[in-house]
Amino acid sequence: MKRPPVDAIGLVGAGAVGQTVATALCTAGLSERLLITSRTDDQALALVADIDDLSEATRAPTRPQATTTTGMHACRAIVIAARASFTNTARTDIRMAGAAANAPVIIRLAHQLRGYTGTVLMVTNPVDLMTRLFAEISGCPRVYGIGSNLDSARYRHTLARHLTVPATAIRGHVIGEHGDGAVICASTTTVNGQTVPLPLQQTRDELRARASRISAGIGRTRCGPAGAVLSALRKALALDDGLEELSASYDSGCFLGLPLRFDRGQSAVCLPALSNAEQQQFTAARHKLHAAYQDLTTQLGTTVPSLTASERTP
């Protein structure tokens, strides 16, 4: 059996999304060990047992192991899929509605992981705010959120279906907020390298409704976020080069979705040219996320140190 390229990857959270991420990481065989922690020891141990069964049945090279958050400092990457126990009743800005509930969880993890130098992938919503909160409290140098990665995958898939072309023929991004302030970069979207008329309003409507439709049917989006995690990890761990749309620091430390080009694990922002309307939407998303972050930290009474330019991701 071929040895995995990475010794260990950490996973925080054994809920619905964490379980699917663990399954994906095991079957992908990126690491020899998958270190798992969760809200309770029983949750972590149960998921370890389940993934152990999967590894044995599929002869996967990855072996799970329960640990603590502080026991993950030797991991090459840590995926945070932790979620507080709360009921989300919001009808608009649904992802943003979890900010106050999830923030204390992320703050606690950030303190436990101070000094960690590997890659952190944030899955917890609202992902842009939680990514910034974790990055600024922990001081970790490589922190990304996976929201816009999933939005962009959904965008390309939806367009491909409407235009009856393979998804690989589509080049296009969704950036900004992972939520109501998402920005579709329609002006630079191409199909087989060509600019073509796009069913833009229909696509927007479908993207807006997609997460709610999934949640209504199966309770929570699981597989999409897990796929976004895998794709981002392969770039961040220097296993592949290429483009990923991830939440990262931009303009005075605000975290929001950006196209990042990875070369041997190192990332650089490569924003496409935006139309006037897209630029206005992108600016509005940045202002919204910055204001929401300030409101959140004020509400929590949390003093968060600002990162210097040299400390920010990417």
XYZ file of C-alpha atoms in Angstrom:
314
model
C 0.000 0.000 0.000
C 1.335 3.436 -0.941
C 2.245 5.568 2.045
C 0.083 8.712 2.446
C 1.876 12.000 1.763
C 1.091 13.497 5.209
C 1.640 12.036 8.670
C -1.416 13.526 10.423
C -4.451 15.732 9.820
C -6.638 16.935 12.680
C -10.424 17.218 12.758
C -12.328 19.205 15.376
C -16.022 18.296 15.524
C -17.786 14.944 15.212
C -21.209 16.242 14.193
C -22.907 15.715 10.837
C -20.362 17.724 8.846
C -17.387 16.435 10.827
C -18.483 12.844 10.235
C -18.637 13.415 6.472
C -15.297 15.219 6.448
C -13.756 12.326 8.378
C -15.143 9.833 5.867
C -13.770 11.867 2.959
C -10.344 12.266 4.550
C -10.116 8.554 5.321
C -11.073 7.384 1.836
C -8.861 10.011 0.169
C -5.854 8.647 2.054
C -4.099 12.000 2.476
C -2.644 11.146 5.883
C -1.498 8.165 7.900
C -3.416 9.370 10.943
C -6.638 11.323 11.398
C -6.686 12.876 14.872
C -10.235 13.595 16.054
C -11.620 15.627 18.926
C -15.151 16.770 19.644
C -17.421 18.296 22.273
C -17.310 15.103 24.336
C -14.910 12.173 24.501
C -17.792 9.813 23.683
C -18.450 11.611 20.384
C -14.799 11.500 19.365
C -14.374 7.850 20.328
C -17.553 6.852 18.510
C -16.431 8.534 15.295
C -12.973 6.940 15.624
C -14.594 3.506 15.895
C -16.795 4.164 12.870
C -13.890 5.423 10.746
C -11.789 2.477 11.905
C -14.442 0.177 10.454
C -14.392 2.147 7.200
C -10.593 1.990 6.998
C -10.584 -1.750 7.532
C -13.398 -2.451 5.067
C -11.831 -0.328 2.306
C -8.164 -1.034 3.163
C -7.666 2.716 3.478
C -4.236 3.797 4.743
C -5.623 6.392 7.164
C -6.132 5.368 10.783
C -8.241 7.495 13.152
C -7.243 8.347 16.688
C -9.026 10.315 19.424
C -7.046 13.185 20.914
C -7.408 16.629 22.461
C -7.222 19.924 20.598
C -3.824 20.670 22.104
C -2.681 17.243 20.927
C -3.051 18.385 17.312
C -0.069 20.739 17.181
C 2.001 18.217 15.202
C -0.654 17.867 12.468
C 0.107 19.291 9.032
C -3.450 20.637 8.828
C -6.467 20.987 11.117
C -10.075 21.124 9.922
C -12.510 22.882 12.265
C -16.094 21.695 11.851
C -17.223 22.395 15.424
C -20.714 23.781 16.009
C -22.491 24.928 19.147
C -25.808 23.344 20.048
C -28.472 25.857 18.951
C -31.555 26.086 16.732
C -31.269 28.425 13.765
C -34.647 30.008 13.022
C -33.427 32.749 10.661
C -35.028 33.082 7.224
C -32.467 35.506 5.808
C -28.736 35.686 6.507
C -29.119 32.125 7.744
C -25.399 31.414 8.083
C -24.794 34.718 9.886
C -27.399 33.795 12.498
C -25.025 31.300 14.093
C -22.327 33.866 14.869
C -23.106 34.522 18.543
C -23.601 30.816 19.313
C -20.502 29.519 17.510
C -18.071 32.312 18.394
C -17.321 31.107 21.967
C -16.492 27.649 20.573
C -14.070 29.150 18.058
C -12.512 31.462 20.649
C -11.801 28.518 22.944
C -10.216 26.549 20.085
C -8.144 29.562 19.051
C -6.638 29.827 22.529
C -5.914 26.084 22.599
C -4.165 26.224 19.224
C -2.043 29.321 19.748
C 1.381 28.759 18.243
C 0.184 26.205 15.696
C 2.070 26.710 12.420
C 0.253 24.380 10.013
C -2.813 25.026 7.879
C -6.227 25.581 9.480
C -9.389 25.131 7.404
C -12.515 26.637 8.943
C -15.879 25.043 8.116
C -17.969 26.481 10.972
C -20.477 29.163 9.919
C -20.618 32.071 9.486
C -17.366 30.949 7.983
C -15.920 34.350 7.046
C -16.404 35.705 10.579
C -15.268 32.513 12.297
C -12.141 32.336 10.112
C -11.181 35.883 11.064
C -11.993 35.330 14.735
C -9.849 32.204 14.902
C -6.973 33.768 12.950
C -6.784 36.924 15.026
C -7.070 35.258 18.438
C -4.825 32.268 17.682
C -2.198 34.163 15.696
C -1.922 31.136 13.406
C -0.338 32.219 10.089
C -2.294 29.976 7.658
C -6.033 30.120 8.277
C -8.604 29.735 5.493
C -12.378 29.360 5.323
C -13.968 27.019 2.780
C -17.268 28.841 2.053
C -16.597 30.444 -1.338
C -14.955 27.231 -2.533
C -18.308 25.466 -2.135
C -20.217 28.412 -3.645
C -17.965 28.384 -6.716
C -18.336 24.622 -7.179
C -22.121 25.001 -7.020
C -21.982 27.882 -9.504
C -19.956 25.948 -12.054
C -22.133 22.858 -11.645
C -25.362 24.849 -12.066
C -24.107 26.673 -15.146
C -22.862 23.453 -16.702
C -26.291 21.881 -16.302
C -28.102 24.865 -17.809
C -25.664 25.188 -20.711
C -25.380 21.423 -21.275
C -21.602 21.350 -21.031
C -19.210 19.513 -18.703
C -18.505 21.381 -15.455
C -14.809 21.303 -16.402
C -15.650 23.626 -19.309
C -16.713 26.385 -16.911
C -14.244 28.906 -15.522
C -15.807 31.265 -13.002
C -15.815 32.306 -9.358
C -18.136 33.194 -6.522
C -16.381 35.446 -4.013
C -17.201 37.807 -1.139
C -19.418 36.508 1.643
C -20.407 32.874 2.002
C -24.038 33.864 2.380
C -26.420 36.525 1.142
C -23.528 38.796 0.105
C -21.973 36.307 -2.315
C -20.655 37.889 -5.533
C -20.944 35.953 -8.794
C -18.104 36.986 -11.112
C -20.240 36.657 -14.223
C -18.302 39.181 -16.297
C -15.197 36.950 -16.352
C -16.955 33.575 -16.487
C -16.088 31.576 -19.597
C -17.328 28.373 -21.213
C -14.637 26.480 -23.119
C -12.577 29.652 -22.976
C -15.324 31.788 -24.531
C -17.628 34.434 -23.094
C -21.232 33.370 -23.687
C -24.678 34.580 -22.515
C -25.408 33.191 -19.049
C -28.760 32.388 -17.386
C -27.610 34.598 -14.526
C -30.824 35.314 -12.640
C -31.903 31.702 -12.807
C -28.476 30.653 -11.576
C -28.582 33.164 -8.696
C -32.013 31.924 -7.649
C -30.865 28.307 -7.667
C -27.713 29.033 -5.710
C -29.665 31.013 -3.125
C -32.121 28.153 -2.619
C -29.692 25.231 -2.833
C -28.419 25.078 0.767
C -31.927 25.451 2.196
C -33.235 22.727 -0.090
C -30.471 20.343 1.010
C -31.042 21.146 4.674
C -34.798 20.695 4.336
C -34.301 17.246 2.842
C -31.453 15.767 4.899
C -31.054 18.153 7.829
C -27.678 19.684 6.942
C -25.273 20.131 4.057
C -22.524 17.557 4.496
C -20.920 16.265 1.317
C -20.394 19.620 -0.375
C -18.378 21.081 2.520
C -16.390 17.835 2.780
C -15.512 18.034 -0.908
C -14.470 21.676 -0.512
C -12.232 20.686 2.403
C -10.526 17.953 0.377
C -9.929 20.208 -2.609
C -8.511 23.010 -0.442
C -6.320 20.633 1.559
C -4.676 19.233 -1.546
C -3.602 22.752 -2.541
C -2.615 23.917 0.948
C -0.546 20.765 1.558
C 1.283 21.256 -1.761
C -0.104 18.020 -3.225
C -1.642 19.959 -6.142
C -1.191 23.457 -7.560
C -4.123 25.524 -8.711
C -6.900 27.904 -7.780
C -9.185 27.747 -4.741
C -11.790 30.285 -3.665
C -11.209 30.572 0.090
C -11.908 33.046 2.843
C -8.701 34.904 3.608
C -7.531 38.275 4.904
C -8.044 41.194 2.546
C -7.858 44.962 2.953
C -7.430 45.906 6.619
C -7.818 42.353 7.839
C -11.382 41.625 6.767
C -11.772 37.957 5.821
C -13.910 37.135 2.799
C -13.939 34.805 -0.186
C -11.082 35.363 -2.643
C -9.595 33.375 -5.521
C -6.220 32.157 -4.265
C -3.614 30.624 -6.521
C -1.582 27.940 -4.756
C 1.942 27.141 -5.888
C 3.730 24.472 -3.819
C 1.443 25.221 -0.882
C 1.891 28.990 -0.910
C -1.100 31.146 -1.823
C -1.528 34.511 -3.528
C -4.703 36.488 -4.155
C -5.645 36.713 -7.825
C -8.900 38.640 -8.046
C -10.403 38.702 -11.533
C -11.350 41.984 -13.180
C -14.748 42.942 -11.790
C -17.487 44.871 -13.537
C -18.717 48.023 -11.824
C -21.715 46.166 -10.421
C -19.558 43.278 -9.198
C -17.092 45.685 -7.579
C -19.944 47.396 -5.756
C -21.242 44.025 -4.549
C -17.755 42.977 -3.436
C -17.253 46.241 -1.540
C -20.672 45.873 0.078
C -19.834 42.322 1.174
C -16.543 43.501 2.669
C -18.244 46.331 4.572
C -21.009 44.006 5.769
C -18.557 41.395 7.056
C -16.348 43.988 8.731
C -19.327 45.587 10.488
C -20.708 42.190 11.527
C -17.320 41.240 12.974
C -17.090 44.458 14.964
C -20.626 43.943 16.270
C -19.812 40.347 17.228
C -16.659 41.162 19.160
C -18.432 44.037 20.915
C -21.301 41.748 21.848
C -18.896 39.151 23.213
C -16.764 41.712 24.997
C -13.757 40.231 23.228
C -10.626 42.222 22.525
C -9.106 40.751 19.391
C -5.556 41.708 18.343
C -5.221 42.914 14.766
C -2.806 41.012 12.564
C 0.112 42.800 10.984
C 0.407 42.707 7.215
C 3.169 40.088 7.428
C 1.026 37.824 9.611
C -2.074 37.754 7.444
C -3.033 34.874 5.178
C -2.104 34.494 2.411
